Amino acid sequence: RDEALLSMTYTAAKKVIAGKTPGLQLHQAFFWRGFTEMTPQADNVTSFQQLVGKGLLVTGPTAGGKNGGPDLIFQAAIKRAGYTVADFKICYLPVLEAAPMIAQQQLMNSNAACDPSFNFPPSGISLVEPAATGLAFQTTIPMSGTQRIVKSIDFQALFTGYTAWPSMQLPHGGFSVLQAVADSAERSATVDAVLKAYAAGANEIAAAKGNPAATNEIATVISNGIKTYYGQYGLDLPAQVIGLAITQGELVFRTDLKNAALQNDLNGFLTEVVGSAPPASFYRP
């Protein structure tokens, strides 16, 4: 079982609610912005209403991600817009397979993971930063058979009514640790050190915006980390792309919002995403 997770807040909550990892506690939400629906620029899409009945790709970093974090927030987003998965033609694919499919407008059924009846190209793809900025940037380069793909629907903008955090942000990602591990006299110091290190990194990312040298340094570190841990799957995000996401305010980390201030609204948000609120013990004091 997971002792510690750097993951989506709703993924961790789902594990606790389902009883898969009882005792898992959210220590803090760090990742606050980054989910987007992207579409061909020529389609002029501004809402999910324009995508009803059309093909949509839902992606994960190394797999299709069905029922994972990206799928959970995608389904919650379309529900906020008044729709369900039945209103679209959805295919789950790893991002490295999905991105070329929409950029080159390949038929969806050209991939065996998609429904054989999907004899049409995708009209949208849900992506998380900085992959979304990467696809948008990549398709600005004129290439034969490639369409310009742009950010069309900001998932964060759909979830109105919450006051514990700023508009256009959502408590997406956090650090969760088993209570038994965090309470252990032998291991609590390690947990504290990891959390402090991660918070320091999040603060550096936040402070780097507007400072090109700092942004480039941080983006290089992140790019190298992605290559180290995901390179085996062919995933590579250049520092230029990551720096652009930070500069444009699309990759947002923050450490100032604590569980006590968030819990009521976070319960409501998690209920929207996973269907019910986690127990009060999910929130680490």
Coordinates of C-alpha atoms in Angstrom, one line a residue:
R1 CA 0.0 0.0 0.0
D2 CA 1.0 3.6 -0.6
E3 CA 3.0 5.1 2.3
A4 CA 3.2 8.5 0.7
L5 CA 1.7 10.0 -2.5
L6 CA 2.6 13.1 -4.4
S7 CA -0.7 13.0 -6.4
M8 CA -4.0 14.6 -7.2
T9 CA -5.9 15.4 -4.0
Y10 CA -9.0 13.6 -5.5
T11 CA -6.9 10.5 -6.3
A12 CA -5.8 10.3 -2.6
A13 CA -9.3 11.0 -1.4
K14 CA -10.7 8.3 -3.6
K15 CA -8.2 5.7 -2.2
V16 CA -9.4 6.6 1.3
I17 CA -13.1 6.6 0.5
A18 CA -12.8 3.2 -1.3
G19 CA -10.9 1.7 1.6
K20 CA -7.9 1.0 -0.6
T21 CA -5.5 3.0 1.5
P22 CA -7.1 3.7 4.9
G23 CA -5.2 6.1 7.1
L24 CA -3.9 8.2 4.1
Q25 CA -3.8 11.9 5.1
L26 CA -3.5 15.0 3.0
H27 CA -0.8 17.2 4.4
Q28 CA -1.1 20.1 2.0
A29 CA -2.4 21.0 -1.5
F30 CA 0.5 22.4 -3.6
F31 CA -0.6 22.2 -7.3
W32 CA -3.3 24.7 -8.1
R33 CA -3.6 25.1 -11.9
G34 CA -2.9 23.2 -15.0
F35 CA -5.9 21.3 -16.6
T36 CA -7.1 22.4 -20.1
E37 CA -9.2 21.1 -23.0
M38 CA -7.3 21.8 -26.2
T39 CA -8.8 21.9 -29.7
P40 CA -7.8 22.8 -33.2
Q41 CA -7.6 26.5 -33.5
A42 CA -9.6 26.5 -36.7
D43 CA -12.6 25.1 -34.8
N44 CA -12.9 28.2 -32.5
V45 CA -14.1 26.1 -29.6
T46 CA -14.9 28.0 -26.4
S47 CA -17.2 25.5 -24.5
F48 CA -18.0 21.8 -24.2
Q49 CA -21.3 22.5 -25.9
Q50 CA -19.5 22.8 -29.2
L51 CA -17.9 19.3 -28.6
V52 CA -21.0 17.3 -27.9
G53 CA -21.1 14.2 -30.0
K54 CA -17.5 14.6 -31.1
G55 CA -14.3 12.7 -30.4
L56 CA -12.4 13.6 -27.3
L57 CA -9.1 12.2 -26.0
V58 CA -8.4 11.9 -22.3
T59 CA -4.8 11.3 -21.5
G60 CA -2.4 10.1 -18.8
P61 CA 1.4 10.5 -18.7
T62 CA 2.1 6.9 -19.5
A63 CA -1.3 5.2 -19.9
G64 CA -4.8 6.2 -20.8
G65 CA -5.6 7.1 -17.2
K66 CA -9.2 5.9 -17.1
N67 CA -10.6 6.4 -13.6
G68 CA -7.3 8.1 -12.6
G69 CA -6.7 11.7 -11.7
P70 CA -6.9 13.3 -15.2
D71 CA -10.1 11.3 -15.9
L72 CA -11.7 12.3 -12.6
I73 CA -11.2 16.0 -13.1
F74 CA -12.3 15.7 -16.8
Q75 CA -15.5 14.1 -15.8
A76 CA -16.1 16.6 -13.1
A77 CA -15.5 19.4 -15.5
I78 CA -17.9 18.2 -18.1
K79 CA -20.5 17.6 -15.4
R80 CA -20.0 21.3 -14.3
A81 CA -20.7 22.2 -17.9
G82 CA -23.9 20.1 -17.9
Y83 CA -22.8 16.9 -19.6
T84 CA -21.7 13.4 -19.0
V85 CA -19.3 11.0 -20.8
A86 CA -22.2 9.7 -22.8
D87 CA -22.4 13.0 -24.6
F88 CA -19.0 12.6 -26.2
K89 CA -17.0 9.9 -28.1
I90 CA -14.2 9.4 -25.6
C91 CA -10.9 7.5 -26.0
Y92 CA -8.3 7.1 -23.3
L93 CA -4.7 7.2 -24.5
P94 CA -1.2 7.9 -23.2
V95 CA -0.2 11.5 -23.9
L96 CA 2.5 10.5 -26.4
E97 CA -0.1 8.7 -28.5
A98 CA -2.9 11.2 -28.1
A99 CA -0.9 14.4 -28.9
P100 CA 0.1 13.4 -32.4
M101 CA -3.4 12.1 -33.1
I102 CA -5.0 15.5 -32.6
A103 CA -2.2 17.5 -34.1
Q104 CA -2.2 15.4 -37.2
Q105 CA -6.0 14.8 -37.1
Q106 CA -5.6 11.0 -37.4
L107 CA -8.7 8.9 -37.3
M108 CA -9.4 7.9 -33.7
N109 CA -10.0 4.2 -34.7
S110 CA -6.4 4.1 -36.1
N111 CA -5.4 3.4 -32.5
A112 CA -6.6 0.0 -31.3
A113 CA -7.4 1.4 -27.8
C114 CA -10.2 3.5 -29.3
D115 CA -13.7 2.3 -30.3
P116 CA -13.5 0.8 -33.9
S117 CA -16.6 2.9 -34.8
F118 CA -14.7 6.2 -34.2
N119 CA -14.0 6.8 -37.8
F120 CA -13.2 10.5 -37.3
P121 CA -10.4 12.6 -35.9
P122 CA -10.5 13.9 -32.4
S123 CA -12.0 17.4 -31.7
G124 CA -10.4 17.8 -28.3
I125 CA -7.8 16.6 -25.9
S126 CA -7.6 17.1 -22.1
L127 CA -4.1 17.8 -21.0
V128 CA -2.3 18.9 -17.8
E129 CA 0.6 21.4 -17.7
P130 CA 3.2 21.6 -18.9
A131 CA 2.2 19.1 -21.5
A132 CA -0.6 21.4 -22.7
T133 CA 1.9 24.3 -23.2
G134 CA 4.2 21.8 -25.0
L135 CA 1.5 20.8 -27.5
A136 CA 0.4 24.4 -28.1
F137 CA 4.0 25.4 -28.6
Q138 CA 4.9 22.5 -30.8
T139 CA 2.0 23.1 -33.2
T140 CA 3.0 26.7 -33.8
I141 CA 5.8 25.4 -35.9
P142 CA 4.5 25.0 -39.5
M143 CA 4.6 21.3 -40.4
S144 CA 2.9 19.5 -43.2
G145 CA -0.3 17.8 -42.0
T146 CA -0.2 19.4 -38.6
Q147 CA -2.9 21.7 -37.2
R148 CA -2.4 24.4 -34.6
I149 CA -3.8 23.2 -31.3
V150 CA -4.8 25.8 -28.7
K151 CA -6.1 26.0 -25.2
S152 CA -9.9 26.3 -25.5
I153 CA -11.6 25.5 -22.2
D154 CA -10.0 26.3 -18.8
F155 CA -11.1 23.6 -16.4
Q156 CA -10.4 25.8 -13.4
A157 CA -12.8 28.4 -14.6
L158 CA -15.8 26.0 -14.6
F159 CA -15.6 25.3 -10.8
T160 CA -17.2 28.5 -9.5
G161 CA -18.7 29.1 -6.0
Y162 CA -15.6 28.3 -3.9
T163 CA -14.2 31.0 -1.7
A164 CA -11.3 29.3 0.1
W165 CA -9.0 29.8 -2.9
P166 CA -8.7 32.3 -5.7
S167 CA -10.8 31.9 -8.8
M168 CA -9.1 30.2 -11.8
Q169 CA -7.3 27.9 -9.3
L170 CA -8.3 24.5 -7.9
P171 CA -6.6 22.3 -5.2
H172 CA -5.5 19.7 -7.7
G173 CA -2.3 18.2 -6.4
G174 CA -1.1 17.5 -2.9
F175 CA 1.2 15.5 -0.6
S176 CA -0.4 12.7 1.3
V177 CA 1.2 10.3 3.8
L178 CA -0.1 7.4 5.8
Q179 CA -0.9 8.6 9.4
A180 CA 1.0 5.7 10.9
V181 CA 4.1 6.8 8.9
A182 CA 3.8 10.5 9.8
D183 CA 3.2 9.7 13.4
S184 CA 6.1 7.2 13.6
A185 CA 8.9 8.4 15.9
E186 CA 11.4 6.8 13.5
R187 CA 10.0 8.2 10.3
S188 CA 8.3 11.5 11.1
A189 CA 11.6 13.4 10.6
T190 CA 11.9 12.1 7.1
V191 CA 8.3 13.0 6.3
D192 CA 8.9 16.5 7.6
A193 CA 12.1 16.8 5.6
V194 CA 10.5 15.7 2.3
L195 CA 7.5 18.0 2.8
K196 CA 9.8 21.0 3.6
A197 CA 11.9 20.3 0.5
Y198 CA 8.8 20.0 -1.7
A199 CA 7.4 23.2 -0.2
A200 CA 10.7 25.0 -0.8
G201 CA 10.6 23.9 -4.5
A202 CA 7.0 25.0 -4.9
N203 CA 7.9 28.4 -3.4
E204 CA 10.9 28.8 -5.8
I205 CA 8.6 28.1 -8.8
A206 CA 6.1 30.7 -7.6
A207 CA 8.9 33.2 -7.0
A208 CA 10.5 32.6 -10.4
K209 CA 7.7 34.1 -12.4
G210 CA 9.0 37.3 -13.9
N211 CA 12.6 36.3 -13.4
P212 CA 13.8 34.8 -16.6
A213 CA 17.1 33.4 -15.2
A214 CA 15.4 31.8 -12.2
T215 CA 12.6 30.4 -14.4
N216 CA 15.1 28.8 -16.8
E217 CA 17.1 27.3 -14.0
I218 CA 14.0 25.7 -12.4
A219 CA 12.6 24.6 -15.8
T220 CA 15.9 22.9 -16.5
V221 CA 15.7 21.0 -13.2
I222 CA 12.1 19.9 -13.9
S223 CA 12.9 18.9 -17.5
N224 CA 15.8 16.8 -16.4
G225 CA 13.6 15.1 -13.7
I226 CA 10.9 14.3 -16.3
K227 CA 13.6 12.8 -18.5
T228 CA 15.0 10.7 -15.6
Y229 CA 11.7 9.3 -14.4
Y230 CA 9.6 9.2 -17.6
G231 CA 12.3 9.0 -20.3
Q232 CA 11.8 5.3 -20.5
Y233 CA 8.3 5.9 -21.8
G234 CA 9.5 8.4 -24.4
L235 CA 8.2 11.4 -22.5
D236 CA 10.4 14.6 -22.8
L237 CA 9.4 18.2 -22.1
P238 CA 12.1 20.7 -22.9
A239 CA 13.0 23.4 -20.4
Q240 CA 11.8 26.0 -22.8
V241 CA 8.3 24.6 -22.7
I242 CA 8.2 24.3 -18.9
G243 CA 9.6 27.8 -18.5
L244 CA 6.8 29.1 -20.8
A245 CA 4.2 27.4 -18.7
I246 CA 5.6 29.1 -15.6
T247 CA 5.9 32.5 -17.2
Q248 CA 2.3 32.3 -18.6
G249 CA 0.9 31.4 -15.1
E250 CA -0.3 28.0 -16.3
L251 CA 1.8 26.0 -13.9
V252 CA 0.9 27.2 -10.4
F253 CA 2.2 26.0 -7.1
R254 CA 1.5 27.6 -3.7
T255 CA 2.2 26.8 -0.1
D256 CA 0.2 29.5 1.7
L257 CA -3.2 27.7 1.8
K258 CA -3.4 25.2 4.7
N259 CA -5.9 22.4 5.3
A260 CA -7.7 24.3 8.1
A261 CA -8.6 27.1 5.8
L262 CA -9.6 24.9 2.9
Q263 CA -11.4 22.0 4.5
N264 CA -15.0 23.0 4.0
D265 CA -14.6 24.0 0.4
L266 CA -12.2 21.2 -0.3
N267 CA -14.8 18.7 1.0
G268 CA -17.3 20.2 -1.5
F269 CA -14.8 20.1 -4.4
L270 CA -13.8 16.5 -3.6
T271 CA -17.4 15.5 -3.4
E272 CA -17.9 16.9 -6.9
V273 CA -14.9 15.0 -8.3
V274 CA -15.1 11.6 -6.5
G275 CA -18.8 11.5 -5.4
S276 CA -18.4 11.9 -1.7
A277 CA -16.3 13.7 0.9
P278 CA -13.4 11.9 2.6
P279 CA -13.5 11.5 6.4
A280 CA -12.3 14.4 8.5
S281 CA -9.2 12.3 9.4
F282 CA -8.1 12.7 5.8
Y283 CA -7.0 16.2 6.5
R284 CA -3.7 16.2 8.4
P285 CA -3.9 18.9 11.2

